[in-house]
Amino acid sequence: MTRRPPRPRERGIPEATVARLPLYLRALQALDERGTPTVSSEELASVAGVNSAKLRKDLSHLGSYGTRGVGYDVEYLIYQISRELGLTQDWSVAIVGVGNLGRALANYGGFGTRGFRIAALLDADPAVVGDAVAGLRVGHIDSLEEVVAREHVSIGVIATPAAAAQGVCDRFVGAGVTSVLNFAPVVLNVPDGVDVRKVDLSIELQILAFHEQRKADGRGGPEWIEALEA
Amino acid sequence: MTRRPPRPRERGIPEATVARLPLYLRALQALDERGTPTVSSEELASVAGVNSAKLRKDLSHLGSYGTRGVGYDVEYLIYQISRELGLTQDWSVAIVGVGNLGRALANYGGFGTRGFRIAALLDADPAVVGDAVAGLRVGHIDSLEEVVAREHVSIGVIATPAAAAQGVCDRFVGAGVTSVLNFAPVVLNVPDGVDVRKVDLSIELQILAFHEQRKADGRGGPEWIEALEA
DNA sequence: ACGCCCTTGTGAATGTATGCACAAAGTGGG
DNA sequence: CCCACTTTGTGCATACATTCACAAGGGCGT
């Protein structure tokens, strides 16, 4: 294992890198809309709010898509990152739980523009079923399996109250969904091969509270270094 | 610097640990409500969805609050984690942007129960200002500085469209807020000493899409190890 | 009072991520 | 055609995180 053939990426992109690719993608799209044809790692890093060395190492995991002395071609890099993230194909998403959060998700513009199609909105509450939200009719949760099959849903979004989340998750998994995005404040149990990501509003606040307290404690303390995450 | 006095925690809890403490806290509260008096690291880890060695190391950063041979006292540990996170004091939160997301946040029960008080809801849209949401009257964005001072707001939540986010952030910072939770899909620029955490719906979906694609690509591929994050 | 069993707390090993600093590689001017 | 300048891509050092494996310590039965 000494020479690497001109094969671009070989499998195995670090998780930390994957988590930053969407950030780069967004920064690049902003540059593209402004008509910028090429960008250096320094500039792009600054827009994305990261260190330029990190950016270059991240991009190097996808392949050598830059030009030394020049930088990166914005459109080409957008394409490469999109492809790597799997955004060149369409993904069907089903959202379960049409409360305020579910509505916010359904109306969130960022989805449709990036290869995600909301295939269905489902809820258990008869008072909500039948409503029109974001141009879709809300269906009943009982049709989950049918909808997943018909619409080829591969990503399930859970925006229900905590108590209902595990049940919905089980039904998603049972119907063949292998990626779940969970907004309910519970730890979901899933079999191997199923990815779960969670977004938890109150956890983020608690982390902020911790740092905030540290800043206040520090009155009179010796050092004061504050780690920042952008 | 050789001997450590019996002082429990000395400053400097790893960031990764801090991010998990809220998870443990929630698991403990669930156990407490069920009347469980003590819990072993194995059990608690299982409920929280992490490895038990990791749990023990995390807790060891706070001090030695367990009893060998027995486990942890649930109530005592709840108190210790709460104190460490700064949840034994009250934090005032202001939410800017009262769209669907802002409403979802305002109505989210998990806040009030854990030391977070929603001090104000603000919006720029005259059609929304004056509405009652979650028992509060929506104020105008122009009163931001006044509200922050009067209510001692220390955490600002941004739930506005992307274009407005940086401006709101600047006003928060100018008013003295040093912790910001950002839901808008932009990278915020803040001076040193200000913490920003972001929650980005579309980034999470893109990460899922990446892994989903990998699973599909893998048809015929040799290995199949899937990293999971719960 | 003693010894067995259980579970914590932690040293050490491994794995992963970050950031510096520079050689390699491309551009453009003369 | 060559040289000076710019910017990438990466080897290396360091820092951070995870996991194993076990000694230290506490409870409980006899």
Short mmCIF file of C-alpha atoms (C1' of nucleotides) in Angstrom, two decimals:
data_model
loop_
_atom_site.label_atom_id
_atom_site.label_comp_id
_atom_site.label_asym_id
_atom_site.label_seq_id
_atom_site.Cartn_x
_atom_site.Cartn_y
_atom_site.Cartn_z
CA MET A 1 0.00 0.00 0.00
CA THR A 2 2.40 2.67 -1.17
CA ARG A 3 1.13 4.37 -4.30
CA ARG A 4 -2.40 5.57 -4.55
CA PRO A 5 -3.86 5.33 -8.04
CA PRO A 6 -5.63 8.41 -9.43
CA ARG A 7 -8.81 7.05 -7.85
CA PRO A 8 -10.39 10.06 -6.15
CA ARG A 9 -11.90 9.24 -2.78
CA GLU A 10 -11.58 5.81 -1.31
CA ARG A 11 -14.24 4.95 1.22
CA GLY A 12 -14.06 6.21 4.73
CA ILE A 13 -14.58 9.89 5.23
CA PRO A 14 -14.22 10.88 8.90
CA GLU A 15 -17.50 11.59 10.60
CA ALA A 16 -16.31 15.02 11.71
CA THR A 17 -15.64 15.87 8.09
CA VAL A 18 -19.03 14.65 6.92
CA ALA A 19 -20.68 16.88 9.50
CA ARG A 20 -18.92 19.91 8.04
CA LEU A 21 -19.53 19.23 4.36
CA PRO A 22 -23.07 20.66 4.44
CA LEU A 23 -21.58 23.80 5.91
CA TYR A 24 -19.11 24.17 3.08
CA LEU A 25 -21.83 23.42 0.61
CA ARG A 26 -23.97 26.23 1.91
CA ALA A 27 -21.07 28.67 1.89
CA LEU A 28 -20.26 27.68 -1.68
CA GLN A 29 -23.83 28.14 -2.81
CA ALA A 30 -23.84 31.62 -1.33
CA LEU A 31 -20.64 32.41 -3.24
CA ASP A 32 -22.09 30.93 -6.41
CA GLU A 33 -25.19 33.09 -6.21
CA ARG A 34 -22.93 36.08 -5.89
CA GLY A 35 -21.22 34.98 -9.09
CA THR A 36 -17.83 34.11 -7.58
CA PRO A 37 -16.13 31.68 -9.95
CA THR A 38 -13.28 30.43 -7.74
CA VAL A 39 -12.43 30.58 -4.08
CA SER A 40 -9.34 29.90 -1.99
CA SER A 41 -9.38 27.68 1.05
CA GLU A 42 -8.69 30.75 3.15
CA GLU A 43 -11.76 32.62 1.90
CA LEU A 44 -14.07 29.64 1.98
CA ALA A 45 -12.92 28.71 5.47
CA SER A 46 -13.60 32.20 6.65
CA VAL A 47 -17.13 32.17 5.25
CA ALA A 48 -17.82 28.75 6.72
CA GLY A 49 -16.31 29.74 10.03
CA VAL A 50 -13.55 27.15 10.24
CA ASN A 51 -9.77 26.96 10.08
CA SER A 52 -8.38 26.84 6.55
CA ALA A 53 -6.12 23.88 7.22
CA LYS A 54 -9.08 21.91 8.45
CA LEU A 55 -11.04 22.86 5.37
CA ARG A 56 -8.28 21.69 3.07
CA LYS A 57 -7.90 18.41 4.93
CA ASP A 58 -11.63 17.87 4.81
CA LEU A 59 -11.77 18.47 1.07
CA SER A 60 -8.74 16.30 0.48
CA HIS A 61 -10.79 13.35 1.70
CA LEU A 62 -13.04 13.73 -1.32
CA GLY A 63 -10.20 13.98 -3.79
CA SER A 64 -7.96 16.64 -5.27
CA TYR A 65 -10.47 19.08 -6.60
CA GLY A 66 -8.48 22.28 -6.18
CA THR A 67 -5.90 24.00 -8.33
CA ARG A 68 -2.69 25.07 -6.64
CA GLY A 69 -2.05 28.74 -6.92
CA VAL A 70 -5.69 29.37 -7.76
CA GLY A 71 -8.14 27.74 -5.41
CA TYR A 72 -11.32 25.79 -5.97
CA ASP A 73 -13.80 26.15 -8.78
CA VAL A 74 -17.01 26.99 -6.96
CA GLU A 75 -19.46 25.18 -9.20
CA TYR A 76 -17.32 22.11 -9.56
CA LEU A 77 -16.82 21.85 -5.82
CA ILE A 78 -20.54 22.28 -5.21
CA TYR A 79 -21.13 19.37 -7.52
CA GLN A 80 -18.51 17.16 -5.89
CA ILE A 81 -19.70 17.80 -2.35
CA SER A 82 -23.31 17.32 -3.38
CA ARG A 83 -22.47 14.04 -4.97
CA GLU A 84 -20.50 12.89 -1.96
CA LEU A 85 -23.37 13.76 0.36
CA GLY A 86 -25.81 12.00 -1.89
CA LEU A 87 -27.74 15.12 -2.79
CA THR A 88 -27.64 14.49 -6.51
CA GLN A 89 -30.41 11.99 -6.00
CA ASP A 90 -33.77 12.71 -4.44
CA TRP A 91 -34.68 11.55 -0.96
CA SER A 92 -38.22 11.10 0.20
CA VAL A 93 -38.91 12.24 3.72
CA ALA A 94 -41.94 11.55 5.89
CA ILE A 95 -42.67 13.75 8.87
CA VAL A 96 -44.69 12.36 11.73
CA GLY A 97 -46.17 14.81 14.20
CA VAL A 98 -47.74 17.95 12.78
CA GLY A 99 -47.57 20.27 15.76
CA ASN A 100 -45.75 23.58 15.61
CA LEU A 101 -42.45 21.85 15.07
CA GLY A 102 -43.75 19.60 12.33
CA ARG A 103 -45.25 22.62 10.60
CA ALA A 104 -41.99 24.51 10.91
CA LEU A 105 -40.18 21.61 9.29
CA ALA A 106 -42.74 21.25 6.53
CA ASN A 107 -42.52 24.94 5.71
CA TYR A 108 -38.75 25.08 5.96
CA GLY A 109 -37.55 26.07 2.53
CA GLY A 110 -34.13 24.52 2.86
CA PHE A 111 -35.44 21.01 2.28
CA GLY A 112 -36.85 21.08 -1.18
CA THR A 113 -33.92 23.01 -2.55
CA ARG A 114 -31.44 20.30 -1.65
CA GLY A 115 -32.80 17.04 -2.91
CA PHE A 116 -35.21 16.38 -0.08
CA ARG A 117 -38.84 15.90 -0.93
CA ILE A 118 -41.46 15.83 1.78
CA ALA A 119 -43.50 12.85 0.74
CA ALA A 120 -45.98 12.88 3.60
CA LEU A 121 -47.10 14.52 6.82
CA LEU A 122 -48.72 12.19 9.34
CA ASP A 123 -50.36 12.72 12.68
CA ALA A 124 -52.42 10.75 15.16
CA ASP A 125 -54.76 13.59 16.11
CA PRO A 126 -58.02 13.47 14.11
CA ALA A 127 -58.30 17.23 14.53
CA VAL A 128 -55.16 17.67 12.46
CA VAL A 129 -55.58 14.90 9.91
CA GLY A 130 -56.95 16.34 6.71
CA ASP A 131 -55.51 19.81 7.22
CA ALA A 132 -53.46 21.31 4.45
CA VAL A 133 -49.93 22.14 5.56
CA ALA A 134 -47.26 23.39 3.21
CA GLY A 135 -49.35 22.24 0.27
CA LEU A 136 -49.82 18.71 1.58
CA ARG A 137 -52.78 17.02 3.16
CA VAL A 138 -51.98 15.62 6.58
CA GLY A 139 -52.52 11.85 6.63
CA HIS A 140 -53.30 9.55 9.50
CA ILE A 141 -50.48 7.76 11.23
CA ASP A 142 -52.10 4.42 10.45
CA SER A 143 -51.13 4.86 6.83
CA LEU A 144 -47.43 5.07 7.71
CA GLU A 145 -46.40 1.70 6.31
CA GLU A 146 -48.39 2.22 3.15
CA VAL A 147 -46.94 5.70 2.59
CA VAL A 148 -43.38 4.56 3.21
CA ALA A 149 -43.74 1.82 0.63
CA ARG A 150 -45.58 3.85 -1.98
CA GLU A 151 -43.38 6.93 -1.75
CA HIS A 152 -40.11 5.08 -1.21
CA VAL A 153 -39.46 7.00 1.99
CA SER A 154 -35.91 6.48 3.17
CA ILE A 155 -35.72 9.10 5.90
CA GLY A 156 -38.24 9.38 8.70
CA VAL A 157 -38.59 12.52 10.78
CA ILE A 158 -40.11 12.27 14.24
CA ALA A 159 -41.63 15.47 15.59
CA THR A 160 -44.07 13.92 18.02
CA PRO A 161 -44.29 14.24 21.79
CA ALA A 162 -41.69 12.17 23.64
CA ALA A 163 -44.12 9.45 24.63
CA ALA A 164 -45.01 8.59 21.05
CA ALA A 165 -41.52 8.71 19.56
CA GLN A 166 -40.32 5.16 20.14
CA GLY A 167 -43.53 3.71 18.76
CA VAL A 168 -43.30 5.78 15.61
CA CYS A 169 -39.65 4.88 15.28
CA ASP A 170 -40.45 1.16 15.51
CA ARG A 171 -43.02 1.51 12.78
CA PHE A 172 -40.59 3.39 10.56
CA VAL A 173 -37.99 0.69 11.06
CA GLY A 174 -40.55 -2.04 10.53
CA ALA A 175 -41.54 -0.41 7.25
CA GLY A 176 -37.93 -0.46 6.08
CA VAL A 177 -36.74 3.05 6.87
CA THR A 178 -33.07 3.05 7.80
CA SER A 179 -32.48 6.71 8.66
CA VAL A 180 -34.33 8.59 11.36
CA LEU A 181 -34.14 12.19 12.45
CA ASN A 182 -35.55 12.55 15.95
CA PHE A 183 -36.73 15.78 17.52
CA ALA A 184 -38.39 14.17 20.51
CA PRO A 185 -36.43 14.32 23.76
CA VAL A 186 -35.92 10.58 24.17
CA VAL A 187 -33.20 8.11 23.30
CA LEU A 188 -34.47 5.90 20.52
CA ASN A 189 -33.71 2.22 20.38
CA VAL A 190 -33.02 0.88 16.91
CA PRO A 191 -31.46 -2.25 15.45
CA ASP A 192 -28.04 -2.20 13.82
CA GLY A 193 -27.98 -0.74 10.37
CA VAL A 194 -30.38 2.05 11.23
CA ASP A 195 -28.97 5.53 11.68
CA VAL A 196 -30.51 7.89 14.17
CA ARG A 197 -29.66 11.52 14.54
CA LYS A 198 -31.29 13.65 17.15
CA VAL A 199 -31.89 17.33 17.51
CA ASP A 200 -32.64 18.38 21.02
CA LEU A 201 -33.57 21.92 21.81
CA SER A 202 -33.27 21.66 25.54
CA ILE A 203 -29.89 19.94 25.47
CA GLU A 204 -28.41 22.81 23.50
CA LEU A 205 -29.76 25.29 26.01
CA GLN A 206 -28.28 23.32 28.87
CA ILE A 207 -24.88 23.30 27.26
CA LEU A 208 -25.09 27.07 26.85
CA ALA A 209 -26.13 27.40 30.49
CA PHE A 210 -23.06 25.45 31.53
CA HIS A 211 -20.69 27.79 29.72
CA GLU A 212 -22.62 30.83 30.84
CA GLN A 213 -22.23 29.72 34.43
CA ARG A 214 -18.54 29.21 33.92
CA LYS A 215 -18.15 32.75 32.65
CA ALA A 216 -19.96 34.06 35.73
CA ASP A 217 -18.03 31.78 38.13
CA GLY A 218 -14.83 33.06 36.64
CA ARG A 219 -15.14 36.38 38.44
CA GLY A 220 -11.75 36.45 40.11
CA GLY A 221 -10.68 33.16 38.59
CA PRO A 222 -7.23 33.10 37.01
CA GLU A 223 -7.64 32.08 33.41
CA TRP A 224 -10.43 32.80 31.04
CA ILE A 225 -9.97 30.87 27.87
CA GLU A 226 -13.29 30.28 26.19
CA ALA A 227 -13.71 27.58 23.64
CA LEU A 228 -16.01 28.57 20.82
CA GLU A 229 -17.87 26.48 18.35
CA ALA A 230 -19.19 28.11 15.26
CA MET B 1 1.49 20.20 40.68
CA THR B 2 1.65 16.62 41.81
CA ARG B 3 -0.97 15.86 44.45
CA ARG B 4 -4.57 16.67 43.95
CA PRO B 5 -6.35 17.75 47.13
CA PRO B 6 -9.73 16.16 47.95
CA ARG B 7 -11.32 19.05 46.05
CA PRO B 8 -14.03 17.42 43.92
CA ARG B 9 -14.03 18.77 40.41
CA GLU B 10 -11.37 21.16 39.37
CA ARG B 11 -12.27 23.28 36.39
CA GLY B 12 -12.13 21.86 32.96
CA ILE B 13 -14.78 19.32 32.08
CA PRO B 14 -14.26 18.00 28.55
CA GLU B 15 -16.68 19.44 26.04
CA ALA B 16 -17.79 15.99 24.93
CA THR B 17 -18.71 15.20 28.50
CA VAL B 18 -20.67 18.42 28.95
CA ALA B 19 -22.69 17.57 25.86
CA ARG B 20 -23.72 14.27 27.41
CA LEU B 21 -24.60 15.49 30.88
CA PRO B 22 -28.07 16.69 29.82
CA LEU B 23 -28.67 13.20 28.46
CA TYR B 24 -27.78 11.59 31.76
CA LEU B 25 -29.87 14.12 33.57
CA ARG B 26 -32.93 13.26 31.55
CA ALA B 27 -32.39 9.54 32.03
CA LEU B 28 -32.02 10.06 35.78
CA GLN B 29 -35.18 12.11 35.97
CA ALA B 30 -37.07 9.34 34.23
CA LEU B 31 -35.72 6.85 36.75
CA ASP B 32 -36.55 9.17 39.60
CA GLU B 33 -40.16 9.51 38.49
CA ARG B 34 -40.37 5.74 38.45
CA GLY B 35 -39.18 5.77 42.04
CA THR B 36 -35.81 4.09 41.45
CA PRO B 37 -33.56 5.04 44.38
CA THR B 38 -30.15 3.98 43.04
CA VAL B 39 -28.76 3.00 39.67
CA SER B 40 -25.58 1.34 38.45
CA SER B 41 -23.43 2.80 35.71
CA GLU B 42 -24.42 -0.15 33.56
CA GLU B 43 -28.14 0.52 33.87
CA LEU B 44 -27.90 4.25 33.51
CA ALA B 45 -25.64 3.92 30.50
CA SER B 46 -28.11 1.61 28.87
CA VAL B 47 -30.99 4.05 29.40
CA ALA B 48 -28.92 6.95 28.13
CA GLY B 49 -27.68 4.95 25.18
CA VAL B 50 -23.95 5.10 25.87
CA ASN B 51 -21.13 2.82 26.92
CA SER B 52 -20.87 2.33 30.69
CA ALA B 53 -17.15 3.06 30.86
CA LYS B 54 -17.77 6.35 29.14
CA LEU B 55 -20.53 7.18 31.58
CA ARG B 56 -18.30 6.48 34.57
CA LYS B 57 -15.48 8.56 33.19
CA ASP B 58 -17.87 11.39 32.45
CA LEU B 59 -19.26 11.35 35.97
CA SER B 60 -15.80 11.08 37.46
CA HIS B 61 -15.09 14.54 36.07
CA LEU B 62 -17.69 15.96 38.42
CA GLY B 63 -16.39 14.16 41.47
CA SER B 64 -16.84 10.82 43.20
CA TYR B 65 -20.56 10.70 43.67
CA GLY B 66 -21.05 6.94 43.42
CA THR B 67 -20.78 4.16 45.96
CA ARG B 68 -18.72 1.16 45.01
CA GLY B 69 -20.67 -2.03 45.08
CA VAL B 70 -23.94 -0.12 44.96
CA GLY B 71 -24.13 2.49 42.26
CA TYR B 72 -25.32 6.08 42.21
CA ASP B 73 -28.05 7.65 44.31
CA VAL B 74 -30.47 8.92 41.70
CA GLU B 75 -31.62 12.08 43.47
CA TYR B 76 -28.17 13.07 44.60
CA LEU B 77 -26.75 12.61 41.13
CA ILE B 78 -29.57 14.64 39.63
CA TYR B 79 -28.69 17.44 41.97
CA GLN B 80 -24.97 17.26 41.23
CA ILE B 81 -25.41 17.25 37.46
CA SER B 82 -27.97 20.05 37.64
CA ARG B 83 -25.61 22.13 39.70
CA GLU B 84 -22.73 21.47 37.35
CA LEU B 85 -24.81 22.46 34.34
CA GLY B 86 -25.98 25.59 36.10
CA LEU B 87 -29.61 24.53 36.21
CA THR B 88 -30.03 25.28 39.89
CA GLN B 89 -30.29 28.91 38.97
CA ASP B 90 -32.81 30.42 36.57
CA TRP B 91 -31.88 31.59 33.11
CA SER B 92 -33.86 34.11 31.15
CA VAL B 93 -34.25 33.37 27.48
CA ALA B 94 -35.47 35.67 24.72
CA ILE B 95 -36.72 34.21 21.47
CA VAL B 96 -36.58 36.32 18.34
CA GLY B 97 -38.66 35.20 15.39
CA VAL B 98 -42.16 33.96 16.09
CA GLY B 99 -42.84 31.85 13.04
CA ASN B 100 -43.68 28.18 13.30
CA LEU B 101 -40.32 27.40 14.79
CA GLY B 102 -40.46 30.19 17.34
CA ARG B 103 -43.91 29.03 18.38
CA ALA B 104 -42.72 25.46 18.66
CA LEU B 105 -39.91 26.62 20.93
CA ALA B 106 -42.20 28.80 23.02
CA ASN B 107 -44.62 25.94 23.54
CA TYR B 108 -41.92 23.37 24.18
CA GLY B 109 -42.52 22.15 27.71
CA GLY B 110 -38.96 21.05 28.36
CA PHE B 111 -37.77 24.61 28.91
CA GLY B 112 -39.67 25.77 31.93
CA THR B 113 -39.12 22.53 33.76
CA ARG B 114 -35.37 22.91 33.74
CA GLY B 115 -34.55 26.36 34.93
CA PHE B 116 -35.18 28.18 31.67
CA ARG B 117 -37.69 30.99 31.66
CA ILE B 118 -38.89 32.48 28.42
CA ALA B 119 -38.68 36.17 29.19
CA ALA B 120 -39.81 37.49 25.85
CA LEU B 121 -40.90 36.70 22.32
CA LEU B 122 -39.97 39.27 19.70
CA ASP B 123 -40.69 39.64 16.03
CA ALA B 124 -40.31 42.24 13.32
CA ASP B 125 -43.62 41.52 11.59
CA PRO B 126 -46.38 43.91 12.75
CA ALA B 127 -48.93 41.21 11.93
CA VAL B 128 -47.43 39.03 14.64
CA VAL B 129 -46.54 41.63 17.25
CA GLY B 130 -49.24 41.73 19.90
CA ASP B 131 -50.33 38.11 19.43
CA ALA B 132 -50.48 35.89 22.47
CA VAL B 133 -48.19 32.87 22.14
CA ALA B 134 -47.65 30.40 24.96
CA GLY B 135 -49.10 32.88 27.40
CA LEU B 136 -46.85 35.75 26.34
CA ARG B 137 -47.52 38.81 24.26
CA VAL B 138 -45.19 39.04 21.27
CA GLY B 139 -43.15 42.23 21.44
CA HIS B 140 -41.52 44.23 18.68
CA ILE B 141 -37.91 43.59 17.84
CA ASP B 142 -37.12 47.24 18.53
CA SER B 143 -37.57 46.60 22.23
CA LEU B 144 -34.81 43.97 22.23
CA GLU B 145 -32.22 45.97 24.14
CA GLU B 146 -34.76 47.16 26.67
CA VAL B 147 -36.10 43.64 27.24
CA VAL B 148 -32.63 42.13 27.60
CA ALA B 149 -31.73 44.67 30.26
CA ARG B 150 -35.02 44.57 32.15
CA GLU B 151 -35.36 40.78 32.17
CA HIS B 152 -31.66 40.01 32.61
CA VAL B 153 -31.67 37.85 29.51
CA SER B 154 -28.49 35.84 29.25
CA ILE B 155 -29.39 33.49 26.44
CA GLY B 156 -30.71 34.67 23.09
CA VAL B 157 -32.51 32.33 20.72
CA ILE B 158 -32.63 33.18 17.04
CA ALA B 159 -35.47 31.63 15.07
CA THR B 160 -35.65 34.17 12.27
CA PRO B 161 -35.12 33.75 8.53
CA ALA B 162 -31.46 33.46 7.58
CA ALA B 163 -31.21 36.99 6.27
CA ALA B 164 -32.16 38.54 9.61
CA ALA B 165 -30.07 36.33 11.86
CA GLN B 166 -26.76 38.19 11.90
CA GLY B 167 -28.47 41.49 12.62
CA VAL B 168 -30.40 40.06 15.53
CA CYS B 169 -27.25 38.40 16.80
CA ASP B 170 -25.37 41.70 16.72
CA ARG B 171 -28.12 43.36 18.71
CA PHE B 172 -28.10 40.56 21.27
CA VAL B 173 -24.35 40.88 21.65
CA GLY B 174 -24.56 44.64 21.82
CA ALA B 175 -27.12 44.34 24.58
CA GLY B 176 -24.76 42.15 26.58
CA VAL B 177 -25.98 38.64 25.79
CA THR B 178 -23.09 36.18 25.78
CA SER B 179 -24.84 32.96 24.76
CA VAL B 180 -26.75 32.49 21.54
CA LEU B 181 -28.68 29.54 20.20
CA ASN B 182 -29.10 29.87 16.46
CA PHE B 183 -31.67 28.06 14.36
CA ALA B 184 -31.12 30.09 11.21
CA PRO B 185 -29.02 28.42 8.52
CA VAL B 186 -26.14 30.88 8.58
CA VAL B 187 -22.77 31.07 10.28
CA LEU B 188 -22.93 33.81 12.87
CA ASN B 189 -20.02 36.09 13.54
CA VAL B 190 -19.48 36.99 17.16
CA PRO B 191 -16.67 38.47 19.23
CA ASP B 192 -14.61 36.37 21.63
CA GLY B 193 -16.34 35.55 24.85
CA VAL B 194 -19.69 34.91 23.19
CA ASP B 195 -20.82 31.30 22.79
CA VAL B 196 -22.86 30.31 19.80
CA ARG B 197 -24.49 26.97 19.31
CA LYS B 198 -26.42 26.17 16.20
CA VAL B 199 -29.17 23.75 15.39
CA ASP B 200 -29.56 23.13 11.71
CA LEU B 201 -32.34 20.99 10.41
CA SER B 202 -31.08 20.62 6.90
CA ILE B 203 -27.53 19.75 7.93
CA GLU B 204 -28.78 16.81 9.94
CA LEU B 205 -30.77 15.57 6.96
CA GLN B 206 -27.75 15.86 4.73
CA ILE B 207 -25.66 13.80 7.11
CA LEU B 208 -28.33 11.13 7.11
CA ALA B 209 -28.43 11.21 3.32
CA PHE B 210 -24.70 10.63 3.22
CA HIS B 211 -24.94 7.49 5.34
CA GLU B 212 -28.02 6.34 3.52
CA GLN B 213 -26.18 6.59 0.24
CA ARG B 214 -23.29 4.63 1.67
CA LYS B 215 -25.59 1.82 2.66
CA ALA B 216 -26.98 1.72 -0.87
CA ASP B 217 -23.54 2.01 -2.51
CA GLY B 218 -22.40 -0.91 -0.44
CA ARG B 219 -24.29 -3.39 -2.58
CA GLY B 220 -21.44 -5.75 -3.39
CA GLY B 221 -18.94 -3.81 -1.36
CA PRO B 222 -16.78 -5.81 1.01
CA GLU B 223 -17.26 -4.43 4.47
CA TRP B 224 -20.35 -3.01 6.03
CA ILE B 225 -19.48 -1.47 9.32
CA GLU B 226 -21.97 1.21 10.22
CA ALA B 227 -21.15 3.82 12.78
CA LEU B 228 -24.10 4.76 14.91
CA GLU B 229 -24.72 7.78 17.03
CA ALA B 230 -27.48 7.70 19.56
"C1'" DA C 1 -14.72 -9.39 62.46
"C1'" DC C 2 -13.88 -11.47 58.25
"C1'" DG C 3 -14.10 -12.45 53.58
"C1'" DC C 4 -16.90 -12.53 49.29
"C1'" DC C 5 -19.07 -10.14 45.80
"C1'" DC C 6 -20.33 -6.17 43.44
"C1'" DT C 7 -19.49 -1.73 41.22
"C1'" DT C 8 -16.90 2.40 40.99
"C1'" DG C 9 -13.04 5.19 39.49
"C1'" DT C 10 -8.94 5.39 36.72
"C1'" DG C 11 -4.26 4.15 34.38
"C1'" DA C 12 -2.99 2.86 30.05
"C1'" DA C 13 -3.76 1.80 25.19
"C1'" DT C 14 -5.90 2.88 21.20
"C1'" DG C 15 -8.35 5.68 17.97
"C1'" DT C 16 -9.84 10.14 16.10
"C1'" DA C 17 -9.40 15.11 15.25
"C1'" DT C 18 -6.94 19.46 14.92
"C1'" DG C 19 -3.52 22.61 13.36
"C1'" DC C 20 1.17 23.83 11.94
"C1'" DA C 21 4.37 24.28 8.50
"C1'" DC C 22 6.21 23.16 4.17
"C1'" DA C 23 7.11 20.78 -0.21
"C1'" DA C 24 4.73 20.14 -4.50
"C1'" DA C 25 2.36 22.15 -8.17
"C1'" DG C 26 0.17 25.39 -10.86
"C1'" DT C 27 -0.15 30.59 -12.86
"C1'" DG C 28 1.40 34.63 -15.02
"C1'" DG C 29 4.89 38.13 -16.14
"C1'" DG C 30 9.01 39.27 -18.36
"C1'" DC D 1 11.72 29.53 -21.00
"C1'" DC D 2 12.46 30.64 -16.45
"C1'" DC D 3 11.43 32.74 -12.12
"C1'" DA D 4 8.62 34.66 -8.50
"C1'" DC D 5 4.35 34.18 -6.38
"C1'" DT D 6 0.26 31.90 -4.82
"C1'" DT D 7 -2.32 28.19 -2.88
"C1'" DT D 8 -3.12 23.34 -2.46
"C1'" DG D 9 -2.45 18.84 -0.26
"C1'" DT D 10 -0.24 16.37 3.46
"C1'" DG D 11 3.40 14.56 6.99
"C1'" DC D 12 3.90 15.24 11.58
"C1'" DA D 13 3.08 16.65 16.26
"C1'" DT D 14 -0.16 17.44 19.56
"C1'" DA D 15 -4.56 17.36 21.77
"C1'" DC D 16 -8.82 15.23 22.69
"C1'" DA D 17 -11.97 11.11 23.14
"C1'" DT D 18 -13.10 6.37 23.70
"C1'" DT D 19 -12.61 1.87 25.48
"C1'" DC D 20 -10.50 -1.82 28.07
"C1'" DA D 21 -9.28 -3.97 32.10
"C1'" DC D 22 -8.42 -4.01 36.82
"C1'" DA D 23 -7.16 -2.41 41.49
"C1'" DA D 24 -9.41 0.04 45.19
"C1'" DG D 25 -13.28 0.35 48.03
"C1'" DG D 26 -17.76 -0.37 50.10
"C1'" DG D 27 -21.77 -3.41 51.53
"C1'" DC D 28 -23.64 -7.66 53.30
"C1'" DG D 29 -24.04 -12.21 55.06
"C1'" DT D 30 -22.19 -15.26 58.25
#
